[in-house]
PDB file of C-alpha atoms in Angstrom:
ATOM      1  CA  MET A   1      13.199  -6.476 -14.544  1.00 75.00           C
ATOM      2  CA  ALA A   2       9.934  -8.153 -13.514  1.00 91.00           C
ATOM      3  CA  ALA A   3       6.751  -6.097 -13.790  1.00 97.00           C
ATOM      4  CA  ILE A   4       5.125  -6.001 -10.343  1.00 98.00           C
ATOM      5  CA  ASP A   5       1.799  -4.990  -8.816  1.00 98.00           C
ATOM      6  CA  SER A   6       3.110  -3.589  -5.511  1.00 98.00           C
ATOM      7  CA  HIS A   7      -0.202  -3.512  -3.639  1.00 98.00           C
ATOM      8  CA  GLN A   8      -3.075  -5.993  -3.569  1.00 98.00           C
ATOM      9  CA  HIS A   9      -4.948  -8.130  -1.049  1.00 98.00           C
ATOM     10  CA  PHE A  10      -6.240 -11.652  -0.538  1.00 98.00           C
ATOM     11  CA  TRP A  11      -8.866 -12.802   1.920  1.00 97.00           C
ATOM     12  CA  ASN A  12     -11.319 -15.477   2.903  1.00 96.00           C
ATOM     13  CA  TYR A  13     -14.250 -13.237   3.717  1.00 95.00           C
ATOM     14  CA  SER A  14     -15.376 -13.031   7.323  1.00 91.00           C
ATOM     15  CA  PRO A  15     -17.942 -10.439   8.530  1.00 90.00           C
ATOM     16  CA  GLN A  16     -16.096 -10.173  11.847  1.00 87.00           C
ATOM     17  CA  ARG A  17     -12.560  -9.913  10.455  1.00 86.00           C
ATOM     18  CA  HIS A  18     -13.581  -7.592   7.617  1.00 90.00           C
ATOM     19  CA  ALA A  19     -15.948  -5.360   9.559  1.00 87.00           C
ATOM     20  CA  TRP A  20     -14.512  -2.346   7.704  1.00 88.00           C
ATOM     21  CA  MET A  21     -16.549  -3.370   4.654  1.00 91.00           C
ATOM     22  CA  SER A  22     -19.607  -1.148   4.715  1.00 91.00           C
ATOM     23  CA  ASP A  23     -23.049  -1.875   3.229  1.00 90.00           C
ATOM     24  CA  GLU A  24     -21.903  -0.151   0.014  1.00 92.00           C
ATOM     25  CA  MET A  25     -19.083  -2.669  -0.348  1.00 94.00           C
ATOM     26  CA  THR A  26     -21.111  -5.815  -1.069  1.00 95.00           C
ATOM     27  CA  VAL A  27     -18.933  -6.574  -4.101  1.00 96.00           C
ATOM     28  CA  LEU A  28     -16.004  -7.215  -1.717  1.00 96.00           C
ATOM     29  CA  LYS A  29     -17.887  -9.563   0.618  1.00 96.00           C
ATOM     30  CA  ARG A  30     -16.598 -12.831  -0.777  1.00 97.00           C
ATOM     31  CA  ASP A  31     -13.285 -14.695  -1.017  1.00 96.00           C
ATOM     32  CA  PHE A  32     -10.509 -13.223  -3.185  1.00 97.00           C
ATOM     33  CA  LEU A  33      -7.620 -15.616  -3.772  1.00 98.00           C
ATOM     34  CA  PRO A  34      -4.507 -15.977  -5.993  1.00 98.00           C
ATOM     35  CA  SER A  35      -6.213 -18.145  -8.606  1.00 98.00           C
ATOM     36  CA  GLU A  36      -8.456 -15.174  -9.448  1.00 98.00           C
ATOM     37  CA  LEU A  37      -5.670 -12.590  -9.484  1.00 98.00           C
ATOM     38  CA  PHE A  38      -3.140 -14.476 -11.612  1.00 98.00           C
ATOM     39  CA  PRO A  39      -4.991 -14.158 -14.969  1.00 98.00           C
ATOM     40  CA  LEU A  40      -5.613 -10.466 -14.255  1.00 98.00           C
ATOM     41  CA  LEU A  41      -1.883  -9.887 -13.750  1.00 98.00           C
ATOM     42  CA  LYS A  42      -1.062 -11.761 -16.968  1.00 97.00           C
ATOM     43  CA  GLN A  43      -3.659  -9.746 -18.881  1.00 97.00           C
ATOM     44  CA  SER A  44      -1.802  -6.563 -17.869  1.00 97.00           C
ATOM     45  CA  SER A  45       1.660  -8.071 -18.568  1.00 96.00           C
ATOM     46  CA  LEU A  46       2.548  -8.135 -14.864  1.00 98.00           C
ATOM     47  CA  GLU A  47       4.639 -11.002 -13.559  1.00 97.00           C
ATOM     48  CA  GLY A  48       4.190 -10.772  -9.820  1.00 98.00           C
ATOM     49  CA  CYS A  49       2.645  -8.976  -6.878  1.00 98.00           C
ATOM     50  CA  VAL A  50       3.098  -7.908  -3.274  1.00 98.00           C
ATOM     51  CA  ALA A  51       0.295  -9.094  -0.964  1.00 98.00           C
ATOM     52  CA  VAL A  52      -0.617  -6.555   1.712  1.00 98.00           C
ATOM     53  CA  GLN A  53      -2.451  -7.229   4.979  1.00 98.00           C
ATOM     54  CA  ALA A  54      -6.149  -6.382   5.239  1.00 95.00           C
ATOM     55  CA  SER A  55      -6.692  -7.326   8.896  1.00 93.00           C
ATOM     56  CA  GLN A  56      -4.480  -6.816  11.915  1.00 95.00           C
ATOM     57  CA  THR A  57      -3.769 -10.292  13.289  1.00 94.00           C
ATOM     58  CA  LYS A  58      -0.925 -12.811  13.386  1.00 94.00           C
ATOM     59  CA  GLU A  59      -3.285 -15.166  11.563  1.00 96.00           C
ATOM     60  CA  GLU A  60      -3.336 -12.750   8.616  1.00 97.00           C
ATOM     61  CA  ASN A  61       0.447 -13.067   8.297  1.00 98.00           C
ATOM     62  CA  THR A  62       0.218 -16.866   8.433  1.00 98.00           C
ATOM     63  CA  PHE A  63      -2.484 -16.852   5.747  1.00 98.00           C
ATOM     64  CA  LEU A  64      -0.588 -14.557   3.360  1.00 98.00           C
ATOM     65  CA  LEU A  65       2.763 -16.277   3.852  1.00 98.00           C
ATOM     66  CA  ALA A  66       1.162 -19.671   3.172  1.00 98.00           C
ATOM     67  CA  LEU A  67      -0.247 -18.314  -0.106  1.00 98.00           C
ATOM     68  CA  ALA A  68       3.160 -16.869  -0.988  1.00 98.00           C
ATOM     69  CA  ASP A  69       4.696 -20.308  -0.408  1.00 98.00           C
ATOM     70  CA  GLN A  70       2.114 -21.887  -2.657  1.00 98.00           C
ATOM     71  CA  TYR A  71       2.181 -19.312  -5.476  1.00 98.00           C
ATOM     72  CA  ASP A  72       5.525 -18.153  -6.811  1.00 98.00           C
ATOM     73  CA  PHE A  73       4.047 -15.024  -8.420  1.00 98.00           C
ATOM     74  CA  ILE A  74       3.431 -13.606  -4.915  1.00 98.00           C
ATOM     75  CA  LYS A  75       6.897 -12.101  -4.550  1.00 98.00           C
ATOM     76  CA  GLY A  76       6.504 -10.591  -1.094  1.00 98.00           C
ATOM     77  CA  VAL A  77       4.159  -9.950   1.836  1.00 98.00           C
ATOM     78  CA  VAL A  78       3.510  -6.785   3.820  1.00 98.00           C
ATOM     79  CA  GLY A  79       2.087  -8.069   7.083  1.00 98.00           C
ATOM     80  CA  TRP A  80       1.029  -6.713  10.438  1.00 98.00           C
ATOM     81  CA  VAL A  81       2.802  -6.793  13.776  1.00 98.00           C
ATOM     82  CA  ASP A  82       1.882  -5.052  17.021  1.00 98.00           C
ATOM     83  CA  LEU A  83       4.560  -2.373  17.009  1.00 98.00           C
ATOM     84  CA  GLN A  84       3.455  -1.224  20.477  1.00 97.00           C
ATOM     85  CA  SER A  85       4.034  -4.641  22.055  1.00 97.00           C
ATOM     86  CA  ASN A  86       6.875  -5.363  24.471  1.00 96.00           C
ATOM     87  CA  GLN A  87       7.463  -8.524  22.402  1.00 96.00           C
ATOM     88  CA  VAL A  88       7.800  -6.713  19.072  1.00 98.00           C
ATOM     89  CA  GLU A  89      11.545  -7.375  18.796  1.00 97.00           C
ATOM     90  CA  GLU A  90      10.931 -11.084  19.271  1.00 97.00           C
ATOM     91  CA  ARG A  91       8.230 -11.073  16.564  1.00 98.00           C
ATOM     92  CA  LEU A  92      10.456  -9.178  14.117  1.00 98.00           C
ATOM     93  CA  SER A  93      13.260 -11.652  14.746  1.00 98.00           C
ATOM     94  CA  TYR A  94      10.840 -14.497  13.961  1.00 98.00           C
ATOM     95  CA  TYR A  95       9.616 -12.909  10.712  1.00 98.00           C
ATOM     96  CA  LYS A  96      13.163 -12.057   9.637  1.00 98.00           C
ATOM     97  CA  LYS A  97      13.674 -15.792   9.033  1.00 98.00           C
ATOM     98  CA  ILE A  98      10.827 -15.873   6.488  1.00 98.00           C
ATOM     99  CA  LYS A  99      12.159 -14.788   3.112  1.00 97.00           C
ATOM    100  CA  LYS A 100       8.931 -13.446   1.630  1.00 98.00           C
ATOM    101  CA  MET A 101       8.021 -11.270   4.643  1.00 98.00           C
ATOM    102  CA  LYS A 102       9.178  -7.861   3.434  1.00 98.00           C
ATOM    103  CA  GLY A 103       7.591  -5.295   5.709  1.00 98.00           C
ATOM    104  CA  PHE A 104       4.670  -4.250   7.872  1.00 98.00           C
ATOM    105  CA  ARG A 105       1.695  -1.921   7.932  1.00 98.00           C
ATOM    106  CA  HIS A 106      -0.802  -0.609  10.457  1.00 97.00           C
ATOM    107  CA  ILE A 107      -4.240   0.694   9.427  1.00 95.00           C
ATOM    108  CA  ILE A 108      -3.529   4.149  10.845  1.00 95.00           C
ATOM    109  CA  HIS A 109      -6.481   5.870   9.224  1.00 93.00           C
ATOM    110  CA  ASP A 110      -8.950   3.715  11.168  1.00 92.00           C
ATOM    111  CA  GLU A 111      -7.465   4.573  14.560  1.00 94.00           C
ATOM    112  CA  PRO A 112      -9.729   6.863  16.645  1.00 94.00           C
ATOM    113  CA  ASP A 113      -6.608   8.662  17.895  1.00 95.00           C
ATOM    114  CA  SER A 114      -5.458  10.872  15.001  1.00 93.00           C
ATOM    115  CA  ASP A 115      -2.018  11.083  16.644  1.00 96.00           C
ATOM    116  CA  PHE A 116      -1.663   7.299  16.888  1.00 96.00           C
ATOM    117  CA  MET A 117       1.539   7.121  14.852  1.00 96.00           C
ATOM    118  CA  LEU A 118       3.302   9.521  17.229  1.00 97.00           C
ATOM    119  CA  ARG A 119       2.702   7.374  20.314  1.00 97.00           C
ATOM    120  CA  SER A 120       6.010   6.573  21.976  1.00 97.00           C
ATOM    121  CA  ASP A 121       5.419   2.791  21.986  1.00 97.00           C
ATOM    122  CA  PHE A 122       4.467   2.805  18.302  1.00 98.00           C
ATOM    123  CA  MET A 123       7.538   4.838  17.365  1.00 98.00           C
ATOM    124  CA  ARG A 124       9.738   2.519  19.409  1.00 98.00           C
ATOM    125  CA  GLY A 125       8.463  -0.333  17.230  1.00 98.00           C
ATOM    126  CA  ILE A 126       9.066   1.648  14.037  1.00 98.00           C
ATOM    127  CA  GLY A 127      12.607   2.295  15.258  1.00 98.00           C
ATOM    128  CA  LEU A 128      13.312  -1.457  15.339  1.00 98.00           C
ATOM    129  CA  LEU A 129      12.228  -2.254  11.761  1.00 98.00           C
ATOM    130  CA  ASN A 130      15.355  -1.151   9.941  1.00 97.00           C
ATOM    131  CA  GLN A 131      17.745  -3.351  11.911  1.00 96.00           C
ATOM    132  CA  PHE A 132      15.728  -6.366  10.752  1.00 98.00           C
ATOM    133  CA  GLY A 133      15.593  -5.114   7.151  1.00 98.00           C
ATOM    134  CA  PHE A 134      11.844  -4.435   7.081  1.00 98.00           C
ATOM    135  CA  THR A 135       9.975  -1.696   5.226  1.00 98.00           C
ATOM    136  CA  TYR A 136       6.927   0.178   6.531  1.00 98.00           C
ATOM    137  CA  ASP A 137       3.779   1.065   4.544  1.00 98.00           C
ATOM    138  CA  ILE A 138       2.095   4.278   5.743  1.00 98.00           C
ATOM    139  CA  LEU A 139      -1.700   4.034   5.348  1.00 98.00           C
ATOM    140  CA  ILE A 140      -3.260   7.425   6.096  1.00 97.00           C
ATOM    141  CA  TYR A 141      -5.700  10.119   5.046  1.00 96.00           C
ATOM    142  CA  PRO A 142      -4.534  13.632   4.104  1.00 96.00           C
ATOM    143  CA  ASN A 143      -5.225  14.898   7.655  1.00 95.00           C
ATOM    144  CA  HIS A 144      -2.469  12.585   8.929  1.00 97.00           C
ATOM    145  CA  LEU A 145       0.231  13.952   6.618  1.00 97.00           C
ATOM    146  CA  SER A 146       1.784  16.331   9.134  1.00 97.00           C
ATOM    147  CA  ASN A 147       2.156  13.515  11.677  1.00 97.00           C
ATOM    148  CA  ALA A 148       3.597  11.249   8.986  1.00 98.00           C
ATOM    149  CA  LEU A 149       6.193  13.912   8.238  1.00 98.00           C
ATOM    150  CA  GLU A 150       7.212  14.025  11.888  1.00 97.00           C
ATOM    151  CA  LEU A 151       7.441  10.222  11.976  1.00 98.00           C
ATOM    152  CA  VAL A 152       9.620   9.792   8.887  1.00 98.00           C
ATOM    153  CA  ARG A 153      11.948  12.619   9.924  1.00 98.00           C
ATOM    154  CA  ARG A 154      12.635  10.804  13.191  1.00 98.00           C
ATOM    155  CA  PHE A 155      13.752   7.683  11.316  1.00 98.00           C
ATOM    156  CA  PRO A 156      15.754   8.903   8.298  1.00 98.00           C
ATOM    157  CA  ASP A 157      17.263   5.461   7.619  1.00 98.00           C
ATOM    158  CA  GLN A 158      13.936   3.594   7.655  1.00 98.00           C
ATOM    159  CA  PRO A 159      12.419   2.881   4.208  1.00 98.00           C
ATOM    160  CA  PHE A 160       8.804   4.111   4.139  1.00 98.00           C
ATOM    161  CA  VAL A 161       6.215   4.027   1.379  1.00 98.00           C
ATOM    162  CA  ILE A 162       2.976   6.036   1.309  1.00 98.00           C
ATOM    163  CA  ASP A 163       0.038   3.816   0.363  1.00 98.00           C
ATOM    164  CA  HIS A 164      -2.554   5.146  -2.081  1.00 98.00           C
ATOM    165  CA  MET A 165      -0.873   8.573  -2.391  1.00 98.00           C
ATOM    166  CA  ALA A 166      -2.260   9.337   1.109  1.00 98.00           C
ATOM    167  CA  LYS A 167      -5.810   9.105  -0.269  1.00 97.00           C
ATOM    168  CA  PRO A 168      -6.416  12.559  -1.793  1.00 97.00           C
ATOM    169  CA  ILE A 169     -10.096  13.515  -2.001  1.00 96.00           C
ATOM    170  CA  ILE A 170     -10.349  13.074  -5.758  1.00 96.00           C
ATOM    171  CA  ARG A 171     -14.161  12.917  -5.740  1.00 95.00           C
ATOM    172  CA  GLU A 172     -14.177  16.600  -4.708  1.00 94.00           C
ATOM    173  CA  SER A 173     -11.142  17.565  -6.828  1.00 91.00           C
ATOM    174  CA  LYS A 174      -9.314  18.662  -3.675  1.00 92.00           C
ATOM    175  CA  ILE A 175      -5.607  18.939  -4.352  1.00 96.00           C
ATOM    176  CA  ALA A 176      -3.878  22.089  -3.005  1.00 95.00           C
ATOM    177  CA  GLU A 177      -3.545  21.234   0.698  1.00 95.00           C
ATOM    178  CA  TRP A 178      -2.827  17.537   0.013  1.00 97.00           C
ATOM    179  CA  LYS A 179      -0.104  18.498  -2.442  1.00 97.00           C
ATOM    180  CA  LYS A 180       1.515  21.015  -0.101  1.00 96.00           C
ATOM    181  CA  GLU A 181       1.756  18.539   2.785  1.00 95.00           C
ATOM    182  CA  LEU A 182       2.764  15.560   0.652  1.00 97.00           C
ATOM    183  CA  GLU A 183       5.510  17.699  -0.897  1.00 97.00           C
ATOM    184  CA  ALA A 184       7.185  17.991   2.509  1.00 96.00           C
ATOM    185  CA  LEU A 185       7.096  14.197   2.888  1.00 97.00           C
ATOM    186  CA  ALA A 186       8.477  13.700  -0.611  1.00 98.00           C
ATOM    187  CA  ALA A 187      11.474  15.840   0.333  1.00 98.00           C
ATOM    188  CA  CYS A 188      12.481  13.008   2.698  1.00 98.00           C
ATOM    189  CA  LYS A 189      14.526  10.667   0.519  1.00 97.00           C
ATOM    190  CA  ASN A 190      13.595   7.605   2.611  1.00 98.00           C
ATOM    191  CA  VAL A 191       9.945   7.936   1.515  1.00 98.00           C
ATOM    192  CA  SER A 192       8.445   6.396  -1.627  1.00 98.00           C
ATOM    193  CA  CYS A 193       4.841   6.556  -2.855  1.00 98.00           C
ATOM    194  CA  LYS A 194       2.432   3.978  -4.276  1.00 98.00           C
ATOM    195  CA  ILE A 195       0.330   4.982  -7.256  1.00 98.00           C
ATOM    196  CA  SER A 196      -2.646   3.001  -6.025  1.00 98.00           C
ATOM    197  CA  GLY A 197      -6.121   3.417  -4.600  1.00 97.00           C
ATOM    198  CA  MET A 198      -7.075   6.344  -6.823  1.00 97.00           C
ATOM    199  CA  VAL A 199     -10.332   4.961  -8.203  1.00 97.00           C
ATOM    200  CA  THR A 200     -11.851   4.443  -4.753  1.00 97.00           C
ATOM    201  CA  GLU A 201     -11.074   8.055  -3.794  1.00 97.00           C
ATOM    202  CA  ALA A 202     -12.865   9.242  -6.937  1.00 95.00           C
ATOM    203  CA  LYS A 203     -16.619   9.043  -7.519  1.00 93.00           C
ATOM    204  CA  TRP A 204     -17.288   5.308  -7.633  1.00 92.00           C
ATOM    205  CA  SER A 205     -19.320   5.717 -10.775  1.00 88.00           C
ATOM    206  CA  GLY A 206     -18.761   8.307 -13.439  1.00 87.00           C
ATOM    207  CA  TRP A 207     -15.057   9.056 -12.990  1.00 94.00           C
ATOM    208  CA  ARG A 208     -13.009   9.915 -16.055  1.00 94.00           C
ATOM    209  CA  LYS A 209      -9.345   9.081 -16.657  1.00 94.00           C
ATOM    210  CA  GLU A 210      -8.541  12.811 -16.759  1.00 95.00           C
ATOM    211  CA  ASP A 211      -9.715  13.178 -13.128  1.00 96.00           C
ATOM    212  CA  PHE A 212      -6.504  11.496 -12.001  1.00 97.00           C
ATOM    213  CA  THR A 213      -4.027  13.428 -14.143  1.00 98.00           C
ATOM    214  CA  PRO A 214      -3.436  16.351 -11.715  1.00 98.00           C
ATOM    215  CA  TYR A 215      -2.675  13.894  -8.895  1.00 98.00           C
ATOM    216  CA  LEU A 216      -0.348  11.818 -11.070  1.00 98.00           C
ATOM    217  CA  ASP A 217       1.391  15.001 -12.253  1.00 98.00           C
ATOM    218  CA  ALA A 218       1.841  15.986  -8.607  1.00 98.00           C
ATOM    219  CA  VAL A 219       3.412  12.728  -7.392  1.00 98.00           C
ATOM    220  CA  VAL A 220       5.752  12.545 -10.404  1.00 98.00           C
ATOM    221  CA  GLU A 221       6.857  16.115  -9.724  1.00 98.00           C
ATOM    222  CA  MET A 222       7.293  15.460  -5.976  1.00 98.00           C
ATOM    223  CA  PHE A 223       8.797  11.981  -5.839  1.00 98.00           C
ATOM    224  CA  GLY A 224      10.406  11.634  -9.261  1.00 98.00           C
ATOM    225  CA  ILE A 225      10.386   8.392 -11.229  1.00 98.00           C
ATOM    226  CA  ASP A 226      12.688   6.485  -8.845  1.00 98.00           C
ATOM    227  CA  ARG A 227      10.318   6.518  -5.839  1.00 98.00           C
ATOM    228  CA  LEU A 228       6.963   5.655  -7.412  1.00 98.00           C
ATOM    229  CA  LEU A 229       5.461   2.131  -7.278  1.00 98.00           C
ATOM    230  CA  TYR A 230       2.421   0.988  -9.254  1.00 98.00           C
ATOM    231  CA  GLY A 231      -0.234  -0.881  -7.267  1.00 98.00           C
ATOM    232  CA  SER A 232      -3.742  -2.030  -8.190  1.00 98.00           C
ATOM    233  CA  ASP A 233      -5.305  -2.224  -4.716  1.00 98.00           C
ATOM    234  CA  TRP A 234      -7.204  -5.268  -6.011  1.00 98.00           C
ATOM    235  CA  PRO A 235      -9.820  -6.335  -5.037  1.00 98.00           C
ATOM    236  CA  VAL A 236     -10.766  -3.072  -3.270  1.00 98.00           C
ATOM    237  CA  CYS A 237     -10.504  -1.365  -6.675  1.00 98.00           C
ATOM    238  CA  ASN A 238     -13.545  -3.433  -7.734  1.00 97.00           C
ATOM    239  CA  LEU A 239     -15.703  -0.893  -5.894  1.00 97.00           C
ATOM    240  CA  SER A 240     -15.077   1.519  -8.719  1.00 96.00           C
ATOM    241  CA  ALA A 241     -13.276  -0.177 -11.608  1.00 96.00           C
ATOM    242  CA  THR A 242     -11.975  -3.399 -13.130  1.00 96.00           C
ATOM    243  CA  TYR A 243      -8.380  -4.533 -12.658  1.00 98.00           C
ATOM    244  CA  GLU A 244      -7.734  -3.739 -16.311  1.00 97.00           C
ATOM    245  CA  GLY A 245      -9.288  -0.295 -15.866  1.00 96.00           C
ATOM    246  CA  VAL A 246      -7.062   0.570 -12.902  1.00 97.00           C
ATOM    247  CA  TYR A 247      -3.932  -0.602 -14.712  1.00 98.00           C
ATOM    248  CA  GLY A 248      -5.037   1.287 -17.807  1.00 97.00           C
ATOM    249  CA  ILE A 249      -5.227   4.641 -16.019  1.00 97.00           C
ATOM    250  CA  THR A 250      -1.608   4.450 -14.881  1.00 98.00           C
ATOM    251  CA  ALA A 251      -0.291   2.756 -18.032  1.00 98.00           C
ATOM    252  CA  SER A 252      -1.926   5.404 -20.219  1.00 97.00           C
ATOM    253  CA  TYR A 253      -0.466   8.228 -18.126  1.00 98.00           C
ATOM    254  CA  PHE A 254       3.065   6.809 -18.254  1.00 98.00           C
ATOM    255  CA  SER A 255       2.878   5.901 -21.960  1.00 97.00           C
ATOM    256  CA  LYS A 256       4.605   9.214 -22.745  1.00 96.00           C
ATOM    257  CA  PHE A 257       7.559   8.336 -20.500  1.00 98.00           C
ATOM    258  CA  SER A 258      10.609   6.356 -21.635  1.00 98.00           C
ATOM    259  CA  GLN A 259      10.675   2.556 -21.446  1.00 97.00           C
ATOM    260  CA  SER A 260      13.240   2.618 -18.624  1.00 98.00           C
ATOM    261  CA  GLU A 261      11.067   5.032 -16.632  1.00 98.00           C
ATOM    262  CA  ARG A 262       7.997   2.835 -17.132  1.00 98.00           C
ATOM    263  CA  GLU A 263       9.980  -0.232 -16.044  1.00 98.00           C
ATOM    264  CA  LYS A 264      10.870   1.504 -12.775  1.00 98.00           C
ATOM    265  CA  VAL A 265       7.283   2.499 -11.940  1.00 98.00           C
ATOM    266  CA  PHE A 266       5.827  -0.869 -12.966  1.00 98.00           C
ATOM    267  CA  GLY A 267       8.265  -3.101 -11.133  1.00 97.00           C
ATOM    268  CA  GLY A 268      11.835  -1.902 -10.776  1.00 98.00           C
ATOM    269  CA  ASN A 269      11.150   0.402  -7.865  1.00 98.00           C
ATOM    270  CA  ALA A 270       9.000  -2.190  -6.057  1.00 98.00           C
ATOM    271  CA  THR A 271      11.698  -4.821  -6.546  1.00 98.00           C
ATOM    272  CA  ARG A 272      14.311  -2.520  -5.055  1.00 98.00           C
ATOM    273  CA  PHE A 273      12.147  -1.146  -2.217  1.00 98.00           C
ATOM    274  CA  TYR A 274      10.903  -4.531  -1.014  1.00 98.00           C
ATOM    275  CA  LYS A 275      14.059  -6.444  -2.013  1.00 98.00           C
ATOM    276  CA  LEU A 276      11.949  -8.875  -4.048  1.00 97.00           C
TER     277      LEU A 276
END
């Protein structure tokens, strides 16, 4: 089974397109492309990756799919589509013909409306994904967890994955409320969880590997080994760590697990979820 990084990004930097990058994120304000990622994957004994959208345009899909055509190690793409559009079915039908398009994501946590994912038009779009064989990545903060629960319960046959463990506030060691609400989501068998994005939710300088252990313990307990996917969140992880450092946190934690369990977390589950 191929070892896979289930969550990373590529971009040609544009101040307009990447306006979410704050003044503290100067390290991200340049191009990040496959030629830079490939040696990092090899260094961590990973054979492939899933490229995830970082801006919400059709052009982003075109860009990522072109890279996936060019580089075989990009095994799949999670793109963006306007799920609220009257033309969404037409767009999904178009993307269904492209083998490496695996699913879609919306940057929910940046929407001013905290109930965005429960809008009727948005849910109508979500309801169409499964018939085209697409997954959906849920990108939220902990305050969105109750809405996410309502969403996934409405679509029990739709495969969902929680990005970045729903971004627990690791820098403040907050865990109880996040764990309680995520536990309800984990009880839905159509929901998986990415072990990704932890280092940027911790203090950007001065974190220790042990800071992440309670959160890793929690997701293993809640989701079990079969619904956890390793992801680096490169290059966003560069705000707080190196690629090797991010991989090392998760690899060290799972070193006490069996080889078959490690193979699931570091590739098997991603391969199955995204049909890589």
